Amino acid sequence: MHGFLETPIEYLKGVGPQRGELLRKELNIGTFGDLLLHYPFRYVDRSRFHLVREINEELPNVQLRGTLSGIKTLGEKQAKRLVAKLTDASGSIELVWFKGIRWLQPVLKEGGEYIVFGKPTLFREKFNIAHPEIEAAEQWQQAGQAQLQPVYSTTEKAGAKGVNSRGIWKLQQALLPQLAGQVPETLTDELIAVLGGMSKEEALRQAHQPLDQSRLDSAIRRLKFEELFFIQLQLLMQKVLMQRDVRGNVFGQVGDLFNTFYKQHLPFQLTNAQKRVVKEIRHDMGSGKQMNRLLQGDVGSGKTLVALLSMLIALDNGFQAAILAPTEILAQQHFNTLVGFLRDMPLQVRLLTGSTKAPERKGLLTALERGDVHILVGTHALLEDRVRFKNLGFTVIDEQHRFGVAQRARMQAKATVPPHVLVMTATPIPRTLAMTLYGDLDVSVIDELPPGRKPIKTVHRTDAARNAVFHFMEQEVEKGRQIYVVYPLIEESTKKDPAAEPQFQLKDLMDGFESMVRRFPPPKYAVSIVHGRMDPEVKDYEMARFKKGETDIMVSTTVIEVGVDVPNASVMVIENAERFGLAQLHQLRGRVGRGAELSYCILMTGERLGNDGRTRISTMVRTQDGFEISEVDLRLRGPGDIMGTQQSGIPQLHLADLIADAELLQQARRYAQRLLDADPALREPENARTAGVLREQMKDKAAWGRIG
Ligand code: ADP
Ligand code: MG
């Protein structure tokens, strides 16, 4: 159907088998369509000319027009260079070439008029331009005004073999004339009109060969819109299908368990945000449709409690509930929390992880299938086929971004009527990304912390201030507070892979611990150490001691990122803070500020910081807003990296940027929603093109299709 766009790139004039292979390997360009999707990353404005007099250091590139004189070579061998002077009405500037002299010298004419383009640099207090593009004015006029010159990205290897920006431009130039009538339209006439009336074909043409800025803008806008639109359409379509085809269990009543817990065991008042979210969840669960809801809330905002209350509703209606966590530590934490809250309730809460021993596992699985287990907490181990519920009615998934969509689907398959799903994330996701990644979910936000939390005073200190930091710690300990000192021992994975944890870092931690003990010696002070490589029993013991207030200072790795809740701990010292990602720093800081005391987070770094490190630290110092932090994180790391978009099944974005184009994204979503509201199955003739594109896009997403 789209034969033309799928034509192998070798069919293009100027591309033989060798270059074809190079394009495929280096740039992922295998077809005509791929080449067209290799958009310029910027455009150089060639529409205006500068005067020599206007040149200053700030100008990136200048285009000059003038007369050439004094063409000559200077120097020998390596130092050999070709120089010439370009003179316009305002003055003159030197041009210099170190390469291509043999080819260039014969064609440059003394006294001829030339167009020159390049970057002026200051050399011995005078400006010159090294390796400018140069073309005789006459020829330049004949060739037509490529006023906005596309610049393409390439790789070093491809560039060395002639596929540099200009090489790609030439390929585009060879392809564009063949485009007429070959590019299927993708949007409805209405949308095309809204976006300025440019067809897909024209937009592609303008992107690679813009006639002027305004047409380029329209083209780019249309192409970006289209990328975002089809992602949104796909996500919303999934939601439509799900709601049409998938019936949900109706949890019609809030019963004894919920009410008893709420009235008798809940140790505090819910925040308004928590109340609102519980209400939203209750509404979903009673609607007859399957709930798919994302719960976003900052660290410490009380998501776990919301999950618990929701689970009680499921239990009240005779169903089982499960909570899925990405790591053993988190699963353990949830388990402990739930058991703590529910200790006076007649409920069986059980834990299942990879390290649950076989005999225990066997009994657990039997009890689960009989329906004797009410709430099952666990890790990926829950997804295994042999884990069978009697009637699973509700699944909570914590930290969704570490689970793929496919895993969500596997939990769904564990019951005949798919269970309601609540996805919780403690790493706030920027709205734009949430919309892209989780567009098929409804979103609830807990935007309020439990009362009494004071802001955490965050400062940045370098080693030079270490004594002052120690002194401050001493004062806090004198006041009876406890302190965390965290080292960036990375990869605290449950995998027993020694290579994942370089030795020298464990040594850093040990050294840190020893110097801490020297500074805070027993018996006056108690300093402990905790890390992921320890015997779990020892670790638990140390954690428990800290929790009980028997230790003043706990030196640790990020094992404490999740899993401990010690209200009396009021200082978080993060060593080598520049080595942590923003999300992790935010999580770590969230470990303090849980009690009534004013809390502190001290970010220790070396004297010198890289740009990204500096940004991360200053962001932490500036704000405590998890959403703001995640925006910066997204900007620094890119969306693919931050959430593993690669695995999430979200099509790649070629042009659009989730942050910069947030507004366009919202617009695309509104139009996608409107389209589906009017024509949920995309059956109307005017939507045929759109339906075709969507079908194509969803074809290779078997896992997604399952959900829908
Ligand atoms: P999250 O999972 O969102 O990071 P948690 O559910 O772990 O947050 O809650 C953080 C702490 O706040 C816990 O100790 C929890 O018991 C407590 N908490 C939760 N909700 C409230 C509330 N409404 N009032 C007071 N404390 C609360
Ligand atoms: Mg939590």
XYZ file of C-alpha atoms and ligand atoms in Angstrom:
736
model
C 0.000 0.000 0.000
C 2.701 2.483 0.977
C 5.067 0.995 -1.567
C 6.950 4.162 -2.250
C 7.959 4.940 1.291
C 9.078 1.384 1.794
C 11.325 1.379 -1.257
C 14.813 0.255 -0.253
C 17.181 3.171 -0.048
C 19.461 1.623 -2.691
C 16.883 2.572 -5.294
C 17.702 6.197 -4.762
C 20.027 7.819 -7.266
C 23.465 8.159 -5.718
C 23.016 5.267 -3.294
C 24.685 1.995 -4.192
C 24.962 -1.157 -2.100
C 27.846 0.238 -0.093
C 26.330 3.544 0.774
C 23.039 1.754 1.367
C 24.658 -0.405 3.968
C 26.330 2.593 5.545
C 23.005 4.416 5.794
C 21.331 1.398 7.307
C 24.041 0.701 9.821
C 24.972 4.180 10.857
C 21.737 6.110 10.577
C 19.027 3.484 10.535
C 17.925 4.623 7.126
C 16.806 1.623 5.124
C 13.969 3.008 3.045
C 12.776 6.170 1.369
C 10.431 6.653 4.275
C 13.291 6.415 6.771
C 15.230 9.029 4.864
C 12.292 11.406 4.985
C 11.988 10.824 8.718
C 15.598 11.861 9.148
C 14.627 15.451 9.747
C 17.074 18.319 9.921
C 17.867 19.243 13.499
C 18.209 22.883 12.624
C 18.167 25.290 9.756
C 20.689 27.916 8.923
C 19.254 31.177 7.830
C 20.782 32.064 4.496
C 18.224 34.679 3.699
C 20.214 37.621 4.980
C 23.640 38.997 4.367
C 25.858 40.539 6.968
C 28.308 43.306 6.420
C 31.918 42.715 7.390
C 31.628 45.610 9.778
C 28.814 43.883 11.695
C 30.857 40.844 12.586
C 31.303 40.190 16.267
C 32.064 37.220 18.435
C 28.468 36.458 19.248
C 27.422 35.696 15.697
C 27.266 31.965 15.007
C 27.459 31.989 11.224
C 27.519 34.875 8.829
C 26.796 35.136 5.173
C 28.779 37.741 3.302
C 28.827 38.938 -0.243
C 31.903 40.612 -1.675
C 34.872 40.659 -3.984
C 37.744 38.257 -3.623
C 41.355 39.389 -3.780
C 44.839 38.381 -2.672
C 44.288 34.667 -3.288
C 47.499 32.864 -2.390
C 48.968 29.936 -0.527
C 51.173 30.371 2.502
C 53.334 27.985 4.502
C 54.622 24.526 3.689
C 53.414 20.976 4.162
C 51.240 20.724 7.283
C 51.107 24.465 7.671
C 50.180 25.046 4.061
C 47.047 27.101 3.688
C 45.097 29.030 1.139
C 44.139 32.571 2.032
C 42.069 35.249 0.346
C 40.462 38.528 1.249
C 36.780 39.224 0.877
C 35.814 42.866 0.619
C 32.363 44.385 0.775
C 31.162 47.958 1.067
C 31.970 48.044 4.777
C 35.385 46.428 4.998
C 37.276 43.219 4.425
C 37.939 39.938 6.174
C 40.411 37.107 5.671
C 39.285 33.672 4.542
C 41.483 30.656 5.116
C 41.459 26.996 4.059
C 43.773 24.252 5.254
C 42.139 21.488 3.285
C 40.939 21.074 -0.290
C 43.437 23.668 -1.484
C 44.309 21.798 -4.634
C 40.715 21.714 -5.664
C 39.715 25.165 -4.501
C 42.598 27.339 -5.628
C 42.087 26.900 -9.377
C 38.387 27.803 -9.268
C 38.623 30.970 -7.186
C 38.889 34.067 -9.367
C 40.781 37.139 -8.326
C 38.331 40.061 -8.400
C 35.293 37.776 -8.692
C 32.123 38.262 -6.685
C 31.393 35.552 -4.135
C 28.926 34.460 -1.524
C 30.652 33.255 1.624
C 29.175 31.466 4.604
C 30.913 30.465 7.805
C 31.778 31.186 11.387
C 34.003 34.162 12.082
C 36.640 33.653 14.742
C 39.037 36.068 16.311
C 42.662 35.344 15.409
C 45.449 37.691 16.468
C 42.895 40.379 17.159
C 41.393 40.167 13.713
C 38.409 38.216 12.503
C 38.799 35.546 9.901
C 36.696 32.689 8.639
C 38.208 29.243 8.387
C 36.798 26.863 5.801
C 33.864 28.967 4.724
C 31.435 27.662 2.158
C 32.084 29.698 -0.942
C 30.200 29.999 -4.176
C 30.426 32.422 -7.093
C 27.586 34.909 -6.819
C 26.447 34.136 -10.309
C 26.171 30.411 -9.692
C 24.523 31.029 -6.394
C 21.830 33.050 -8.122
C 21.250 30.371 -10.730
C 20.950 27.559 -8.205
C 18.044 29.305 -6.572
C 17.861 30.540 -3.051
C 18.103 27.731 -0.556
C 17.502 30.346 2.049
C 16.905 28.075 4.964
C 19.580 25.475 4.746
C 18.742 22.228 6.565
C 21.410 20.791 8.822
C 21.284 17.034 9.417
C 22.758 14.919 12.144
C 25.057 12.127 11.157
C 27.648 9.890 12.723
C 31.377 10.327 12.574
C 31.780 7.224 10.476
C 29.074 8.153 8.018
C 30.402 11.696 7.869
C 33.876 10.482 7.004
C 32.431 8.566 4.084
C 30.670 11.524 2.570
C 27.368 11.136 4.355
C 27.738 14.373 6.240
C 24.978 16.898 6.628
C 25.454 18.053 3.085
C 25.543 14.470 1.834
C 22.205 13.771 3.458
C 20.844 16.982 2.066
C 21.813 15.822 -1.415
C 20.017 12.516 -0.881
C 16.923 14.403 0.180
C 17.247 16.561 -2.889
C 17.298 13.445 -5.026
C 14.256 12.019 -3.307
C 12.001 15.041 -3.019
C 11.139 15.385 -6.735
C 9.763 11.833 -6.690
C 7.409 12.545 -3.832
C 4.479 13.838 -5.838
C 1.422 11.704 -5.217
C 3.380 9.094 -3.275
C 2.836 10.079 0.322
C -0.459 8.889 1.770
C -2.317 11.504 3.750
C -2.721 10.641 7.415
C -4.945 13.293 8.945
C -8.551 14.227 8.326
C -9.308 17.187 6.101
C -10.577 19.020 9.122
C -7.361 18.594 11.043
C -5.246 19.516 8.056
C -7.228 22.730 7.821
C -6.810 23.428 11.524
C -3.075 22.952 11.206
C -2.711 25.402 8.387
C -3.716 23.389 5.359
C -0.501 21.608 4.538
C -0.685 18.063 3.197
C 1.662 15.418 4.561
C 3.538 15.404 1.314
C 3.986 19.146 1.335
C 5.007 19.133 4.967
C 7.761 16.612 4.295
C 8.927 18.630 1.363
C 9.023 21.832 3.388
C 10.844 20.166 6.244
C 13.703 19.202 3.966
C 13.541 22.084 1.547
C 11.810 24.994 3.181
C 10.672 27.817 0.980
C 10.484 30.269 3.803
C 10.259 30.429 7.572
C 6.499 30.551 7.795
C 6.005 27.504 5.606
C 8.719 25.701 7.516
C 6.967 26.496 10.784
C 3.662 25.150 9.507
C 5.313 22.016 8.214
C 7.139 21.276 11.448
C 4.033 21.961 13.474
C 1.986 19.621 11.368
C 4.559 16.850 11.528
C 5.028 17.183 15.265
C 1.315 17.298 15.829
C 0.917 14.132 13.841
C 3.478 12.243 15.903
C 1.823 13.247 19.137
C -1.686 12.816 17.816
C -1.255 9.192 16.855
C 0.304 8.301 20.174
C -2.613 9.870 21.973
C -5.089 8.308 19.625
C -3.607 4.894 20.235
C -3.718 5.291 23.984
C -7.230 6.651 24.003
C -8.366 3.963 21.618
C -7.078 1.360 24.008
C -9.109 2.955 26.706
C -12.223 2.967 24.541
C -11.761 -0.685 23.650
C -11.132 -1.606 27.227
C -14.192 0.137 28.473
C -16.319 -1.348 25.754
C -15.077 -4.920 25.877
C -13.830 -5.352 29.359
C -16.411 -5.390 32.036
C -15.263 -4.703 35.520
C -16.344 -6.190 38.798
C -18.832 -3.962 40.490
C -17.773 -3.252 44.037
C -21.118 -1.910 45.028
C -20.627 -1.638 48.732
C -18.255 -0.237 51.214
C -18.565 -2.771 53.991
C -17.472 -3.723 57.460
C -13.766 -3.996 56.818
C -13.454 -0.559 55.330
C -15.709 1.039 57.923
C -14.168 -0.693 60.889
C -10.698 0.220 59.788
C -11.641 3.758 58.958
C -13.448 4.368 62.226
C -11.386 2.344 64.648
C -7.887 1.691 63.343
C -6.917 4.612 61.189
C -4.378 6.423 63.328
C -4.900 9.834 61.759
C -7.231 11.946 59.652
C -6.927 11.501 55.939
C -5.738 14.556 54.084
C -8.246 16.129 51.754
C -6.253 14.885 48.811
C -6.358 11.347 50.146
C -10.100 11.591 50.692
C -10.631 12.862 47.191
C -8.586 10.060 45.660
C -10.327 7.367 47.702
C -13.599 8.759 46.462
C -12.421 8.649 42.855
C -11.367 5.062 43.305
C -14.644 4.081 44.949
C -16.502 5.615 42.091
C -14.460 3.701 39.508
C -14.859 0.438 41.338
C -18.596 0.777 41.462
C -19.028 1.813 37.857
C -19.140 -1.597 36.217
C -16.108 -0.703 34.147
C -12.624 -1.836 34.883
C -10.630 0.764 36.745
C -7.237 1.715 35.358
C -5.997 4.548 37.439
C -2.631 6.139 37.980
C -2.016 7.561 41.423
C 0.699 10.158 41.503
C 1.902 11.600 44.729
C 5.136 12.832 46.106
C 7.229 10.857 48.549
C 5.462 10.708 51.860
C 2.136 11.919 50.565
C 0.406 8.814 51.866
C -0.260 6.715 48.813
C 0.124 3.446 50.657
C -2.792 4.259 52.876
C -4.962 5.057 49.894
C -4.003 1.718 48.410
C -4.901 -0.002 51.649
C -8.327 1.611 51.876
C -9.002 0.664 48.269
C -7.983 -2.909 48.953
C -10.414 -3.061 51.837
C -13.221 -2.131 49.475
C -12.260 -5.071 47.269
C -12.200 -7.376 50.308
C -15.559 -6.061 51.461
C -16.969 -7.232 48.171
C -15.575 -10.704 48.577
C -12.485 -10.329 46.418
C -8.772 -10.711 46.978
C -6.268 -7.937 46.436
C -2.622 -7.874 45.442
C 0.115 -5.329 45.618
C 3.054 -5.547 43.284
C 6.355 -3.839 44.051
C 9.453 -3.604 41.882
C 11.988 -4.701 44.491
C 12.138 -7.029 47.448
C 12.831 -4.169 49.802
C 9.789 -2.281 48.653
C 7.617 -5.369 48.826
C 8.862 -6.029 52.333
C 8.154 -2.443 53.268
C 4.605 -2.589 51.992
C 4.087 -5.866 53.717
C 5.299 -4.487 57.046
C 3.191 -1.365 56.664
C 0.057 -3.309 55.836
C 0.568 -5.829 58.592
C 1.109 -2.944 60.987
C -2.068 -1.162 59.992
C -4.151 -4.332 59.847
C -2.867 -6.140 62.911
C -6.213 -5.941 64.696
C -8.238 -6.928 61.698
C -9.256 -10.487 60.828
C -7.252 -10.533 57.623
C -4.488 -12.643 56.131
C -1.755 -10.595 54.532
C 1.079 -12.560 52.949
C 4.363 -11.808 51.243
C 5.661 -13.559 48.143
C 9.019 -12.732 46.606
C 11.801 -14.497 44.776
C 13.357 -15.443 48.085
C 10.285 -17.002 49.625
C 11.393 -20.529 50.500
C 9.824 -23.442 48.679
C 7.836 -25.016 51.542
C 6.414 -21.686 52.592
C 5.653 -20.819 49.016
C 3.768 -24.046 48.525
C 1.494 -23.444 51.468
C 1.020 -19.866 50.466
C -0.002 -20.719 46.923
C -2.529 -23.255 48.139
C -4.009 -20.804 50.594
C -4.131 -18.183 47.890
C -6.038 -20.432 45.545
C -8.445 -21.407 48.277
C -9.095 -17.761 48.995
C -7.657 -17.851 52.507
C -5.142 -15.148 51.702
C -6.824 -11.782 51.475
C -3.972 -9.548 50.477
C -0.874 -10.754 48.684
C 2.146 -8.484 48.603
C 5.039 -9.306 46.328
C 7.475 -8.699 43.546
C 7.605 -9.978 39.980
C 7.207 -13.400 41.536
C 3.472 -12.662 41.611
C 3.345 -12.687 37.849
C 4.306 -16.325 37.508
C 1.647 -18.620 36.147
C 1.606 -20.876 39.174
C 0.462 -17.962 41.302
C -3.295 -18.410 41.106
C -5.908 -16.499 43.019
C -9.377 -17.633 43.931
C -10.821 -14.326 42.858
C -8.450 -11.463 42.397
C -10.439 -8.266 42.231
C -7.912 -5.517 42.653
C -4.231 -5.034 41.871
C -2.039 -2.236 43.110
C 1.150 -1.720 41.155
C 3.783 0.385 42.835
C 6.333 2.288 40.810
C 4.758 1.480 37.505
C 7.547 2.743 35.333
C 9.658 -0.195 36.261
C 6.950 -2.519 35.058
C 6.129 -2.776 31.399
C 2.657 -2.624 30.007
C 2.960 -6.317 29.274
C 3.250 -7.032 32.973
C 0.112 -5.107 33.656
C -1.544 -7.364 31.118
C -0.290 -10.461 32.894
C -1.857 -9.426 36.163
C -5.090 -8.829 34.284
C -5.024 -12.356 32.987
C -5.119 -13.786 36.492
C -8.860 -13.420 36.795
C -11.758 -14.019 34.442
C -13.030 -10.540 34.941
C -9.920 -8.384 34.904
C -9.173 -6.859 38.278
C -9.268 -3.157 38.886
C -5.827 -1.652 38.678
C -4.281 1.145 40.667
C -0.828 2.179 39.547
C 1.105 4.178 42.123
C 4.144 6.210 41.423
C 6.293 7.936 43.978
C 8.470 9.417 41.293
C 6.275 12.158 40.050
C 6.144 12.158 36.307
C 5.832 15.397 34.420
C 2.310 15.784 33.156
C 3.378 15.663 29.555
C 5.162 12.399 30.019
C 2.381 10.906 32.093
C 0.046 11.752 29.292
C 2.243 10.003 26.802
C 3.150 6.992 28.839
C -0.077 6.486 30.646
C -2.557 8.132 28.336
C -4.764 5.084 28.718
C -5.046 5.551 32.456
C -7.099 7.965 34.474
C -4.959 10.034 36.739
C -5.351 10.916 40.403
C -2.943 13.180 42.160
C -2.239 13.532 45.869
C -0.984 17.068 45.923
C -0.956 17.586 49.651
C 1.314 16.223 52.336
C -0.005 15.063 55.701
C -0.171 17.968 58.135
C 2.743 18.991 60.266
C 5.439 18.335 57.719
C 7.972 21.108 57.706
C 10.007 21.949 54.644
C 13.386 20.272 54.534
C 16.203 22.772 54.555
C 18.545 21.710 51.771
C 22.101 22.968 51.389
C 25.079 22.237 49.219
C 28.480 21.840 50.893
C 31.892 20.835 49.637
C 34.644 18.979 51.437
C 36.082 22.279 52.589
C 33.082 22.626 54.868
C 33.278 19.139 56.283
C 34.189 20.227 59.774
C 31.276 22.592 59.929
C 29.009 19.800 58.736
C 30.339 17.478 61.440
C 29.778 20.173 63.992
C 26.222 20.625 62.858
C 25.606 16.884 63.013
C 26.949 16.876 66.538
C 24.507 19.562 67.569
C 21.593 17.669 66.078
C 22.579 14.463 67.813
C 22.854 16.441 71.082
C 19.247 17.443 70.522
C 18.359 13.773 70.291
C 17.902 13.583 66.566
C 19.147 10.878 64.235
C 21.104 11.196 61.042
C 21.446 9.342 57.777
C 24.719 9.489 55.865
C 24.326 8.016 52.399
C 27.005 6.937 49.966
C 26.461 6.297 46.287
C 27.099 2.614 46.321
C 25.144 1.912 43.228
C 23.307 -1.141 42.040
C 21.910 -2.432 45.273
C 20.252 -5.105 43.252
C 18.970 -8.343 44.609
C 20.869 -10.081 41.844
C 23.950 -11.745 43.197
C 26.242 -10.233 40.661
C 29.472 -9.050 42.264
C 30.496 -7.295 39.057
C 27.524 -4.973 39.409
C 29.025 -3.430 42.505
C 32.584 -2.236 42.055
C 34.714 -2.927 45.100
C 36.178 0.518 45.466
C 32.773 1.931 46.152
C 32.154 -0.446 48.959
C 35.490 0.776 50.249
C 34.299 4.382 50.016
C 31.432 3.440 52.215
C 33.660 1.651 54.709
C 36.082 4.575 54.834
C 33.193 6.913 55.381
C 31.923 4.754 58.172
C 35.307 4.610 59.853
C 35.862 8.338 59.739
C 32.384 8.820 61.112
C 33.128 6.491 64.018
C 36.367 8.396 64.688
C 34.496 11.678 64.784
C 31.559 10.263 66.749
C 33.193 7.651 68.947
C 31.441 5.233 71.265
C 30.241 5.047 73.927
C 28.994 8.591 73.615
C 27.672 8.019 70.113
C 26.356 5.024 68.235
C 27.120 4.823 64.547
C 25.932 1.915 62.412
C 26.399 0.799 58.855
C 23.948 -0.758 56.438
C 24.374 -1.838 52.850
C 22.867 -4.207 50.351
C 25.672 -6.726 50.515
C 25.106 -7.471 54.154
C 23.426 -10.510 55.481
C 19.731 -9.536 55.396
C 19.333 -10.433 59.056
C 22.145 -8.146 60.116
C 20.727 -5.437 57.934
C 17.255 -5.778 59.392
C 18.744 -5.753 62.856
C 20.604 -2.527 62.190
C 17.578 -0.927 60.586
C 15.478 -1.893 63.554
C 18.024 -0.429 65.968
C 18.014 2.840 64.099
C 14.257 2.858 64.043
C 14.139 2.318 67.784
C 16.554 5.200 68.274
C 19.407 3.054 69.535
C 21.773 4.411 66.902
C 22.394 8.089 66.245
C 23.955 7.932 62.839
C 23.353 5.389 60.143
C 25.929 5.253 57.387
C 24.430 3.479 54.438
C 23.952 3.088 50.757
C 20.709 3.730 48.986
C 19.119 0.721 50.646
C 17.411 3.315 52.769
C 15.975 5.016 49.716
C 12.943 2.907 50.279
C 11.989 0.934 53.278
C 12.591 2.941 56.375
C 10.331 5.410 57.998
C 11.978 6.986 61.010
C 10.262 10.193 62.077
C 13.044 11.077 64.519
C 15.659 11.143 61.765
C 15.997 14.770 60.811
C 19.260 15.044 58.904
C 20.128 13.467 55.588
C 23.740 13.822 54.520
C 24.348 12.662 50.966
C 27.984 12.065 50.089
C 29.131 12.492 46.486
C 25.694 13.836 45.823
C 26.639 14.679 42.255
C 26.745 10.987 41.490
C 23.063 10.478 42.184
C 20.251 11.055 39.767
C 17.655 13.652 40.639
C 14.879 11.181 41.235
C 17.068 9.320 43.667
C 18.151 12.458 45.493
C 14.536 13.403 45.861
C 13.645 9.967 47.192
C 16.517 10.071 49.645
C 15.582 13.481 50.915
C 12.067 12.164 51.407
C 13.421 9.924 54.156
C 13.670 12.908 56.484
C 11.058 15.498 57.299
C 8.671 12.807 58.467
C 8.492 13.952 62.038
C 7.654 17.185 63.752
C 11.242 18.474 63.747
C 12.769 20.800 61.234
C 14.801 18.596 58.919
C 17.914 19.091 56.864
C 19.384 17.649 53.733
C 23.079 18.281 53.178
C 24.400 17.584 49.711
C 28.147 16.989 49.845
C 30.157 17.205 46.654
C 33.716 17.782 45.511
C 34.809 21.268 44.532
C 34.376 20.751 40.832
C 31.096 19.776 39.290
C 30.021 18.990 35.762
C 27.170 20.921 34.229
C 24.541 18.286 34.828
C 25.747 17.649 38.353
C 25.568 21.343 39.098
C 22.038 21.543 37.741
C 20.928 18.576 39.785
C 22.351 19.988 42.995
C 20.973 23.463 42.469
C 17.560 22.046 41.618
C 17.519 20.119 44.865
C 18.497 23.190 46.820
C 15.916 25.325 45.095
C 12.816 23.172 45.293
C 11.135 20.331 47.060
C 8.396 19.948 44.512
C 8.694 16.484 43.052
C 6.988 17.489 39.849
C 9.372 20.324 39.251
C 12.288 18.072 40.004
C 11.083 15.475 37.574
C 10.747 18.108 34.864
C 14.377 18.990 35.281
C 15.274 15.338 35.373
C 13.438 14.780 32.153
C 15.257 17.673 30.563
C 18.628 16.370 31.676
C 18.151 12.766 30.825
C 15.592 12.659 28.087
C 12.314 10.796 28.279
C 13.607 7.507 26.918
C 16.126 7.202 29.630
C 13.985 8.395 32.465
C 11.143 5.964 32.135
C 12.400 3.290 29.821
C 10.086 4.472 27.070
C 11.891 2.114 24.767
C 10.177 -0.822 26.395
C 6.910 0.884 26.943
C 5.782 0.507 23.360
C 5.499 4.211 22.768
C 6.443 4.985 19.200
C 9.619 6.920 18.782
C 9.353 10.643 18.429
C 11.345 12.007 15.532
C 10.503 15.646 15.833
C 8.313 16.374 18.791
C 9.740 17.040 22.228
C 7.649 16.153 25.230
C 8.676 19.229 27.154
C 9.085 21.869 24.515
C 5.949 20.773 22.709
C 3.801 20.209 25.751
C 1.139 22.541 24.474
C 0.956 20.823 21.125
C 0.702 17.536 22.968
C -2.313 18.767 24.882
C -3.872 19.957 21.674
C -3.199 16.626 19.986
C -4.809 14.845 22.897
C -7.891 17.042 22.758
C -8.336 16.362 19.068
C -7.779 12.661 19.497
C -10.355 12.599 22.270
C -12.818 14.582 20.214
C -12.360 12.275 17.267
C -13.028 9.183 19.352
C -15.995 10.760 21.083
C -17.620 11.357 17.744
C -16.572 8.118 16.095
C -15.272 5.573 18.630
C -14.618 2.862 16.074
C -13.308 5.260 13.424
C -15.857 3.984 10.943
C -16.829 7.258 9.292
C -15.448 7.665 5.780
C -13.738 10.936 6.624
C -11.743 9.118 9.312
C -10.619 6.309 7.059
C -7.048 7.593 6.694
C -6.662 8.060 10.397
C -8.031 4.595 11.050
C -5.562 3.139 8.568
C -2.573 4.735 10.234
C -3.744 3.657 13.653
C -4.320 0.085 12.585
C -0.832 -0.034 11.126
C 0.620 1.417 14.296
C -1.166 -0.994 16.616
C -0.483 -4.033 14.465
C 2.856 -4.926 15.992
C 1.702 -4.413 19.540
C 0.301 -7.770 20.434
C 0.850 -7.180 24.131
C -1.031 -3.938 23.989
C -3.774 -5.486 21.977
C -4.339 -8.026 24.709
C -5.299 -5.323 27.110
C -7.703 -3.746 24.743
P 4.056 7.420 50.132
O 3.826 5.960 49.920
O 3.147 8.272 49.333
O 5.487 7.830 50.001
P 3.336 6.739 52.743
O 2.044 6.111 52.436
O 4.511 5.877 52.974
O 3.691 7.759 51.599
O 3.135 7.747 53.936
C 4.207 8.425 54.520
C 4.010 8.502 55.995
O 2.929 9.355 56.306
C 3.690 7.180 56.622
O 4.338 7.107 57.844
C 2.190 7.220 56.783
O 1.763 6.397 57.826
C 1.964 8.674 57.091
N 0.650 9.169 56.695
C -0.053 8.817 55.606
N -1.212 9.494 55.539
C -1.233 10.319 56.613
C -2.176 11.284 57.128
N -3.307 11.550 56.484
N -1.845 11.927 58.244
C -0.682 11.684 58.881
N 0.233 10.793 58.484
C -0.029 10.113 57.349
Mg 5.222 4.489 49.961
